[in-house]
mmCIF file of C-alpha atoms in Angstrom:
data_model
loop_
_atom_site.group_PDB
_atom_site.id
_atom_site.type_symbol
_atom_site.label_atom_id
_atom_site.label_comp_id
_atom_site.label_asym_id
_atom_site.label_seq_id
_atom_site.Cartn_x
_atom_site.Cartn_y
_atom_site.Cartn_z
ATOM 1 C CA MET A 12 -35.613 -36.863 -19.905
ATOM 2 C CA ALA A 13 -36.748 -40.776 -20.188
ATOM 3 C CA GLY A 14 -35.454 -42.536 -17.329
ATOM 4 C CA TYR A 15 -33.884 -39.738 -15.240
ATOM 5 C CA ARG A 16 -33.162 -39.758 -11.582
ATOM 6 C CA ARG A 17 -33.576 -37.316 -9.227
ATOM 7 C CA GLN A 18 -29.735 -36.779 -6.964
ATOM 8 C CA LEU A 19 -29.379 -35.701 -4.059
ATOM 9 C CA TYR A 20 -27.030 -33.010 -3.075
ATOM 10 C CA ARG A 21 -26.028 -31.297 0.527
ATOM 11 C CA ASP A 22 -25.855 -27.925 0.966
ATOM 12 C CA ASP A 23 -26.314 -25.357 3.774
ATOM 13 C CA ALA A 24 -28.928 -22.388 3.207
ATOM 14 C CA VAL A 25 -30.258 -18.901 4.556
ATOM 15 C CA VAL A 26 -34.065 -19.754 4.424
ATOM 16 C CA LEU A 27 -35.625 -15.819 2.648
ATOM 17 C CA ARG A 28 -39.195 -16.625 1.722
ATOM 18 C CA VAL A 29 -41.641 -19.436 1.812
ATOM 19 C CA GLN A 30 -45.302 -19.865 0.218
ATOM 20 C CA LYS A 31 -48.132 -21.941 0.344
ATOM 21 C CA LEU A 32 -48.543 -24.740 -2.452
ATOM 22 C CA GLY A 33 -51.261 -26.828 -2.417
ATOM 23 C CA GLU A 34 -52.993 -28.115 1.283
ATOM 24 C CA SER A 35 -49.989 -29.100 2.969
ATOM 25 C CA ASP A 36 -46.757 -28.041 1.579
ATOM 26 C CA ARG A 37 -44.863 -25.116 0.960
ATOM 27 C CA ILE A 38 -42.087 -23.485 -1.651
ATOM 28 C CA ILE A 39 -38.958 -22.522 0.213
ATOM 29 C CA THR A 40 -36.666 -20.211 -1.500
ATOM 30 C CA LEU A 41 -32.813 -20.374 -0.413
ATOM 31 C CA LEU A 42 -29.855 -18.631 -0.447
ATOM 32 C CA THR A 43 -27.328 -22.088 -0.331
ATOM 33 C CA ARG A 44 -23.447 -21.571 0.010
ATOM 34 C CA ARG A 45 -22.480 -23.217 -2.766
ATOM 35 C CA HIS A 46 -25.545 -22.880 -5.539
ATOM 36 C CA GLY A 47 -26.561 -19.482 -4.703
ATOM 37 C CA ARG A 48 -30.471 -18.754 -4.960
ATOM 38 C CA LEU A 49 -33.212 -21.828 -5.436
ATOM 39 C CA ARG A 50 -36.374 -22.471 -4.441
ATOM 40 C CA ALA A 51 -37.238 -25.765 -3.232
ATOM 41 C CA VAL A 52 -41.148 -27.788 -2.562
ATOM 42 C CA ALA A 53 -41.287 -29.441 1.229
ATOM 43 C CA ARG A 54 -44.407 -31.501 1.194
ATOM 44 C CA GLY A 55 -46.606 -31.812 3.575
ATOM 45 C CA ILE A 56 -44.821 -29.042 5.396
ATOM 46 C CA ARG A 57 -47.644 -27.613 6.801
ATOM 47 C CA ARG A 58 -49.298 -30.939 8.361
ATOM 48 C CA THR A 59 -49.340 -31.372 12.302
ATOM 49 C CA THR A 60 -46.979 -34.146 11.952
ATOM 50 C CA SER A 61 -44.231 -32.764 9.707
ATOM 51 C CA LYS A 62 -41.308 -33.153 11.069
ATOM 52 C CA PHE A 63 -39.228 -30.448 10.348
ATOM 53 C CA GLY A 64 -41.763 -27.690 9.803
ATOM 54 C CA ALA A 65 -40.313 -25.405 11.742
ATOM 55 C CA ARG A 66 -37.258 -25.647 10.507
ATOM 56 C CA LEU A 67 -37.752 -23.760 7.238
ATOM 57 C CA GLU A 68 -38.946 -20.641 8.108
ATOM 58 C CA PRO A 69 -37.624 -17.563 7.210
ATOM 59 C CA PHE A 70 -34.585 -16.573 8.604
ATOM 60 C CA GLY A 71 -33.115 -19.730 9.832
ATOM 61 C CA HIS A 72 -29.763 -21.587 8.744
ATOM 62 C CA VAL A 73 -30.273 -24.672 7.924
ATOM 63 C CA ASP A 74 -28.014 -27.935 6.620
ATOM 64 C CA LEU A 75 -30.297 -29.725 4.024
ATOM 65 C CA GLN A 76 -30.394 -32.636 1.397
ATOM 66 C CA LEU A 77 -31.972 -31.537 -1.691
ATOM 67 C CA ALA A 78 -33.259 -33.641 -4.557
ATOM 68 C CA GLY A 79 -32.578 -32.847 -7.856
ATOM 69 C CA ASP A 80 -30.325 -31.691 -10.099
ATOM 70 C CA PRO A 81 -27.821 -28.547 -9.080
ATOM 71 C CA LYS A 82 -26.853 -27.760 -12.046
ATOM 72 C CA GLY A 83 -30.882 -26.815 -13.444
ATOM 73 C CA ASN A 84 -29.939 -29.027 -16.653
ATOM 74 C CA HIS A 85 -32.557 -31.803 -16.143
ATOM 75 C CA GLY A 86 -36.097 -32.125 -14.215
ATOM 76 C CA SER A 87 -38.221 -29.578 -12.589
ATOM 77 C CA ALA A 88 -36.428 -26.441 -11.984
ATOM 78 C CA LEU A 89 -37.959 -26.743 -8.327
ATOM 79 C CA HIS A 90 -36.081 -29.060 -6.197
ATOM 80 C CA THR A 91 -37.787 -31.181 -3.558
ATOM 81 C CA VAL A 92 -36.353 -31.191 0.243
ATOM 82 C CA SER A 93 -35.477 -34.410 1.755
ATOM 83 C CA GLN A 94 -34.081 -33.832 4.829
ATOM 84 C CA VAL A 95 -33.260 -30.406 7.012
ATOM 85 C CA GLU A 96 -31.533 -29.642 10.282
ATOM 86 C CA GLY A 97 -31.205 -26.257 11.725
ATOM 87 C CA ILE A 98 -27.301 -24.830 12.666
ATOM 88 C CA GLU A 99 -29.176 -22.100 14.208
ATOM 89 C CA LEU A 100 -32.842 -20.498 13.731
ATOM 90 C CA TYR A 101 -32.850 -16.294 14.286
ATOM 91 C CA GLY A 102 -36.003 -16.502 13.032
ATOM 92 C CA LYS A 103 -37.436 -17.389 16.578
ATOM 93 C CA ARG A 104 -35.991 -14.819 18.580
ATOM 94 C CA PHE A 105 -37.823 -11.709 15.748
ATOM 95 C CA LEU A 106 -40.735 -13.112 16.767
ATOM 96 C CA GLY A 107 -41.593 -10.547 19.666
ATOM 97 C CA ASP A 108 -39.695 -7.566 18.313
ATOM 98 C CA TYR A 109 -41.059 -5.930 15.914
ATOM 99 C CA PRO A 110 -37.878 -3.476 14.451
ATOM 100 C CA ARG A 111 -35.574 -6.996 13.936
ATOM 101 C CA TYR A 112 -37.963 -8.756 12.283
ATOM 102 C CA THR A 113 -38.522 -6.348 9.540
ATOM 103 C CA ALA A 114 -35.464 -5.243 9.470
ATOM 104 C CA ALA A 115 -34.226 -9.438 8.802
ATOM 105 C CA SER A 116 -37.702 -9.362 6.301
ATOM 106 C CA ALA A 117 -35.650 -6.404 4.049
ATOM 107 C CA ILE A 118 -32.406 -8.470 4.118
ATOM 108 C CA ALA A 119 -34.143 -11.656 3.389
ATOM 109 C CA GLU A 120 -35.306 -9.414 0.342
ATOM 110 C CA THR A 121 -32.494 -7.358 -0.778
ATOM 111 C CA ALA A 122 -30.475 -10.954 -0.983
ATOM 112 C CA GLU A 123 -33.241 -12.338 -3.466
ATOM 113 C CA ARG A 124 -33.375 -9.505 -4.988
ATOM 114 C CA LEU A 125 -29.433 -9.211 -5.627
ATOM 115 C CA THR A 126 -29.506 -12.430 -7.177
ATOM 116 C CA PRO A 127 -31.455 -12.560 -10.407
ATOM 117 C CA VAL A 128 -30.064 -15.581 -11.289
ATOM 118 C CA GLU A 129 -31.419 -18.877 -9.543
ATOM 119 C CA ARG A 130 -28.190 -21.096 -9.062
ATOM 120 C CA GLU A 131 -25.581 -18.538 -9.656
ATOM 121 C CA PRO A 132 -23.305 -18.753 -6.756
ATOM 122 C CA SER A 133 -22.738 -16.270 -4.557
ATOM 123 C CA LEU A 134 -21.115 -16.892 -1.436
ATOM 124 C CA ARG A 135 -19.784 -13.608 -0.244
ATOM 125 C CA LEU A 136 -23.436 -12.768 -0.314
ATOM 126 C CA PHE A 137 -24.441 -15.865 1.775
ATOM 127 C CA GLN A 138 -22.230 -14.820 3.996
ATOM 128 C CA LEU A 139 -23.260 -11.133 4.410
ATOM 129 C CA THR A 140 -26.986 -12.510 4.878
ATOM 130 C CA VAL A 141 -25.684 -14.730 7.311
ATOM 131 C CA GLY A 142 -23.571 -12.355 9.128
ATOM 132 C CA ALA A 143 -26.411 -9.625 9.157
ATOM 133 C CA LEU A 144 -28.904 -12.105 11.005
ATOM 134 C CA LYS A 145 -26.599 -12.900 13.753
ATOM 135 C CA ALA A 146 -25.947 -8.579 14.277
ATOM 136 C CA LEU A 147 -29.754 -8.277 14.830
ATOM 137 C CA SER A 148 -29.938 -11.576 16.725
ATOM 138 C CA ARG A 149 -28.141 -10.303 19.568
ATOM 139 C CA GLY A 150 -29.074 -6.862 19.510
ATOM 140 C CA GLU A 151 -25.475 -5.753 19.924
ATOM 141 C CA HIS A 152 -26.196 -2.549 17.588
ATOM 142 C CA ASP A 153 -28.920 -0.761 16.577
ATOM 143 C CA THR A 154 -31.312 -2.012 13.878
ATOM 144 C CA THR A 155 -30.958 -0.019 11.489
ATOM 145 C CA LEU A 156 -26.895 0.446 11.821
ATOM 146 C CA VAL A 157 -26.615 -3.852 10.671
ATOM 147 C CA LEU A 158 -29.421 -2.909 7.727
ATOM 148 C CA ASP A 159 -28.020 -0.373 6.199
ATOM 149 C CA ALA A 160 -24.299 -1.965 6.505
ATOM 150 C CA TYR A 161 -25.976 -5.338 5.189
ATOM 151 C CA LEU A 162 -27.769 -3.005 1.996
ATOM 152 C CA LEU A 163 -24.460 -0.657 1.885
ATOM 153 C CA ARG A 164 -22.145 -3.721 1.745
ATOM 154 C CA GLY A 165 -24.957 -6.221 -0.716
ATOM 155 C CA MET A 166 -24.303 -2.793 -3.328
ATOM 156 C CA SER A 167 -20.902 -3.058 -2.972
ATOM 157 C CA LEU A 168 -20.855 -6.963 -4.417
ATOM 158 C CA ALA A 169 -23.214 -5.976 -6.585
ATOM 159 C CA GLY A 170 -21.000 -2.970 -8.327
ATOM 160 C CA TRP A 171 -23.160 -0.252 -7.059
ATOM 161 C CA ALA A 172 -21.252 0.904 -3.642
ATOM 162 C CA PRO A 173 -22.225 5.014 -3.891
ATOM 163 C CA ALA A 174 -18.565 7.186 -4.175
ATOM 164 C CA LEU A 175 -18.564 8.419 -0.342
ATOM 165 C CA ILE A 176 -14.388 9.229 -0.665
ATOM 166 C CA ALA A 177 -13.769 11.198 -4.065
ATOM 167 C CA CYS A 178 -16.680 12.570 -6.758
ATOM 168 C CA ALA A 179 -18.731 9.789 -8.311
ATOM 169 C CA VAL A 180 -18.497 11.551 -11.860
ATOM 170 C CA CYS A 181 -14.490 13.078 -12.027
ATOM 171 C CA GLY A 182 -13.001 11.534 -9.074
ATOM 172 C CA THR A 183 -11.994 14.311 -7.232
ATOM 173 C CA PRO A 184 -10.905 12.841 -3.974
ATOM 174 C CA GLY A 185 -12.194 14.606 -0.804
ATOM 175 C CA ARG A 186 -15.284 15.022 1.460
ATOM 176 C CA HIS A 187 -18.456 16.257 -0.921
ATOM 177 C CA ARG A 188 -21.027 17.910 1.049
ATOM 178 C CA ALA A 189 -23.855 16.908 -2.680
ATOM 179 C CA PHE A 190 -24.946 13.637 -2.843
ATOM 180 C CA SER A 191 -26.806 12.621 -6.061
ATOM 181 C CA VAL A 192 -28.184 8.736 -5.866
ATOM 182 C CA PRO A 193 -28.704 8.712 -10.186
ATOM 183 C CA ALA A 194 -24.929 9.778 -10.127
ATOM 184 C CA GLY A 195 -23.521 7.665 -7.923
ATOM 185 C CA GLY A 196 -23.032 9.554 -4.488
ATOM 186 C CA ALA A 197 -21.177 11.783 -3.436
ATOM 187 C CA VAL A 198 -20.184 14.536 -6.311
ATOM 188 C CA CYS A 199 -18.076 17.748 -6.036
ATOM 189 C CA PRO A 200 -19.617 21.202 -6.836
ATOM 190 C CA ASP A 201 -18.238 21.620 -10.393
ATOM 191 C CA CYS A 202 -20.138 17.896 -10.758
ATOM 192 C CA ARG A 203 -23.389 18.847 -8.861
ATOM 193 C CA PRO A 204 -26.683 17.461 -10.935
ATOM 194 C CA PRO A 205 -29.958 19.654 -9.836
ATOM 195 C CA GLY A 206 -31.917 18.244 -7.181
ATOM 196 C CA ALA A 207 -29.176 16.313 -5.283
ATOM 197 C CA ALA A 208 -29.518 16.035 -1.782
ATOM 198 C CA HIS A 209 -26.899 18.245 0.779
ATOM 199 C CA PRO A 210 -26.650 15.248 3.713
ATOM 200 C CA ALA A 211 -24.694 16.639 7.024
ATOM 201 C CA PRO A 212 -20.777 15.730 6.932
ATOM 202 C CA ALA A 213 -21.582 13.002 9.827
ATOM 203 C CA THR A 214 -24.238 10.774 7.626
ATOM 204 C CA ILE A 215 -21.771 10.321 4.891
ATOM 205 C CA ASP A 216 -19.086 9.681 7.092
ATOM 206 C CA LEU A 217 -21.575 7.339 9.156
ATOM 207 C CA MET A 218 -21.713 5.866 5.694
ATOM 208 C CA SER A 219 -18.443 5.396 5.798
ATOM 209 C CA ALA A 220 -18.149 3.674 8.900
ATOM 210 C CA LEU A 221 -20.465 0.846 8.185
ATOM 211 C CA THR A 222 -19.538 0.163 4.750
ATOM 212 C CA THR A 223 -16.329 -0.745 6.369
ATOM 213 C CA GLY A 224 -17.053 -2.012 9.433
ATOM 214 C CA ASP A 225 -15.979 1.265 11.988
ATOM 215 C CA TRP A 226 -18.525 0.884 15.140
ATOM 216 C CA VAL A 227 -16.866 2.514 17.051
ATOM 217 C CA VAL A 228 -17.926 5.301 14.599
ATOM 218 C CA ALA A 229 -21.678 3.994 13.199
ATOM 219 C CA ASP A 230 -22.319 3.668 17.570
ATOM 220 C CA ALA A 231 -21.745 6.763 18.656
ATOM 221 C CA THR A 232 -23.742 8.677 16.285
ATOM 222 C CA ASP A 233 -27.532 10.684 17.078
ATOM 223 C CA SER A 234 -30.715 9.234 15.658
ATOM 224 C CA GLY A 235 -31.205 12.742 12.956
ATOM 225 C CA VAL A 236 -28.229 11.280 11.908
ATOM 226 C CA ARG A 237 -29.029 7.723 11.566
ATOM 227 C CA ARG A 238 -32.257 8.464 9.190
ATOM 228 C CA GLU A 239 -30.494 10.492 7.298
ATOM 229 C CA CYS A 240 -28.283 7.810 6.156
ATOM 230 C CA SER A 241 -31.243 5.308 5.882
ATOM 231 C CA GLY A 242 -32.869 7.198 3.606
ATOM 232 C CA LEU A 243 -30.046 7.839 1.202
ATOM 233 C CA VAL A 244 -28.765 4.321 1.299
ATOM 234 C CA ALA A 245 -32.844 2.735 0.841
ATOM 235 C CA ALA A 246 -33.211 5.517 -2.337
ATOM 236 C CA HIS A 247 -29.554 4.386 -3.482
ATOM 237 C CA LEU A 248 -30.799 0.613 -3.613
ATOM 238 C CA GLN A 249 -33.371 0.971 -5.264
ATOM 239 C CA TRP A 250 -32.438 3.054 -8.545
ATOM 240 C CA HIS A 251 -30.097 0.608 -9.354
ATOM 241 C CA LEU A 252 -32.671 -2.196 -8.397
ATOM 242 C CA GLU A 253 -34.751 -0.265 -10.709
ATOM 243 C CA ARG A 254 -37.874 -1.719 -8.499
ATOM 244 C CA ALA A 255 -39.299 -0.486 -4.430
ATOM 245 C CA LEU A 256 -38.654 -3.346 -1.909
ATOM 246 C CA ARG A 257 -41.952 -4.305 -0.168
ATOM 247 C CA SER A 258 -40.177 -4.415 3.330
ATOM 248 C CA LEU A 259 -38.499 -1.163 3.495
ATOM 249 C CA PRO A 260 -40.967 1.022 4.289
ATOM 250 C CA LEU A 261 -41.998 -0.813 7.134
ATOM 251 C CA VAL A 262 -38.689 -1.249 9.596
ATOM 252 C CA ASP A 263 -39.274 0.297 12.274
ATOM 253 C CA ARG A 264 -36.709 3.654 12.216
ATOM 254 C CA GLY A 265 -37.086 4.718 15.753
ATOM 255 C CA PRO A 266 -35.303 4.273 19.022
ATOM 256 C CA SER A 267 -32.530 1.704 18.952
ATOM 257 C CA ALA A 268 -33.510 -1.814 19.488
ATOM 258 C CA ALA A 269 -29.917 -2.832 20.492
ATOM 259 C CA GLY A 270 -30.454 -4.471 23.571
ATOM 260 C CA THR A 271 -33.265 -5.606 23.015
ATOM 261 C CA ALA A 272 -31.822 -9.625 23.342
ATOM 262 C CA PRO A 273 -28.914 -10.283 25.263
ATOM 263 C CA PRO A 274 -26.150 -12.643 23.089
ATOM 264 C CA PRO A 275 -26.560 -16.086 24.287
ATOM 265 C CA GLU A 276 -24.439 -17.267 26.990
ATOM 266 C CA GLY A 277 -20.444 -17.723 25.851
ATOM 267 C CA ALA A 278 -21.716 -15.716 22.668
ATOM 268 C CA GLY A 279 -18.356 -13.595 21.579
ATOM 269 C CA ALA A 280 -18.590 -10.162 19.685
ATOM 270 C CA VAL A 281 -19.796 -10.029 16.407
ATOM 271 C CA VAL A 282 -18.392 -8.162 13.907
ATOM 272 C CA LEU A 283 -19.695 -7.380 10.243
ATOM 273 C CA ARG A 284 -16.193 -7.298 8.541
ATOM 274 C CA PRO A 285 -16.377 -5.111 5.141
ATOM 275 C CA ARG A 286 -16.584 -5.930 1.424
ATOM 276 C CA GLY A 287 -18.521 -9.340 1.442
ATOM 277 C CA ASP A 288 -15.784 -11.131 4.340
ATOM 278 C CA LEU A 289 -18.754 -10.992 6.892
ATOM 279 C CA GLU A 290 -18.589 -14.531 8.476
ATOM 280 C CA ALA A 291 -21.641 -14.532 10.575
ATOM 281 C CA GLY A 292 -19.695 -17.213 13.099
ATOM 282 C CA ALA A 293 -22.260 -20.218 11.624
ATOM 283 C CA ASP A 294 -19.811 -19.741 9.264
ATOM 284 C CA SER A 295 -16.656 -21.192 11.455
ATOM 285 C CA ALA A 296 -16.872 -24.085 10.401
ATOM 286 C CA SER A 297 -16.075 -23.847 6.235
ATOM 287 C CA ARG A 298 -17.853 -26.626 4.475
ATOM 288 C CA GLU A 299 -16.275 -27.275 1.157
#
């Protein structure tokens, strides 16, 4: 459009991914509070003289000034980062911790996959993502539990939540022993399709606890139940995404990583609340 000048606007965002562009630039994939997922060019960020290079690393919660049309009606699809301030740079806490780094990578990739349309606001997913990264950074719960809680609640926001307290096919209430990913979750004996899994009752209880935020139940489970839960959650997610997540096979499903990093001074308990109302602590000051 002739004479069009790119407008400036502010938003806060989680950095999901970075890609090299040319010799000194990067394309930053962001999940923003008010404008959904978008991509922006950070010019000169790979130069040693860059003033905000370290602030635009993956998993950081940042406050940005962007140049471009927030609705995407004019100009390039790529916005330009003009200013950035770090709110909480969670990535620096994961650098020496492989389990937490790979779990954070899976969270970031899932957030990107759950927002297929750019610039479509998704406040609840934004809050969920920031909350999960903050929980990982504090190390108060097992890494795989935080990841699986995020995946289950992310699927709930997308409308793919597995049925856990009623048959996924006929709706018969109760705890059912069979679990079928194509059917949508737990299934009763009459609706059980061939090849359905038969997880331990404690595994279904763990999935329910992670969905509702019952950390007392979740933290008390043993490693075998957690691994079985992780397998069902990953299978259910990737069935609905219709493609595999590249980061999930890299996640360390070994011993608990909880407590590997003590919470910062003055930090209170982090509670991941159900149904997407996951408040990350950094979200306590609402930005209208």
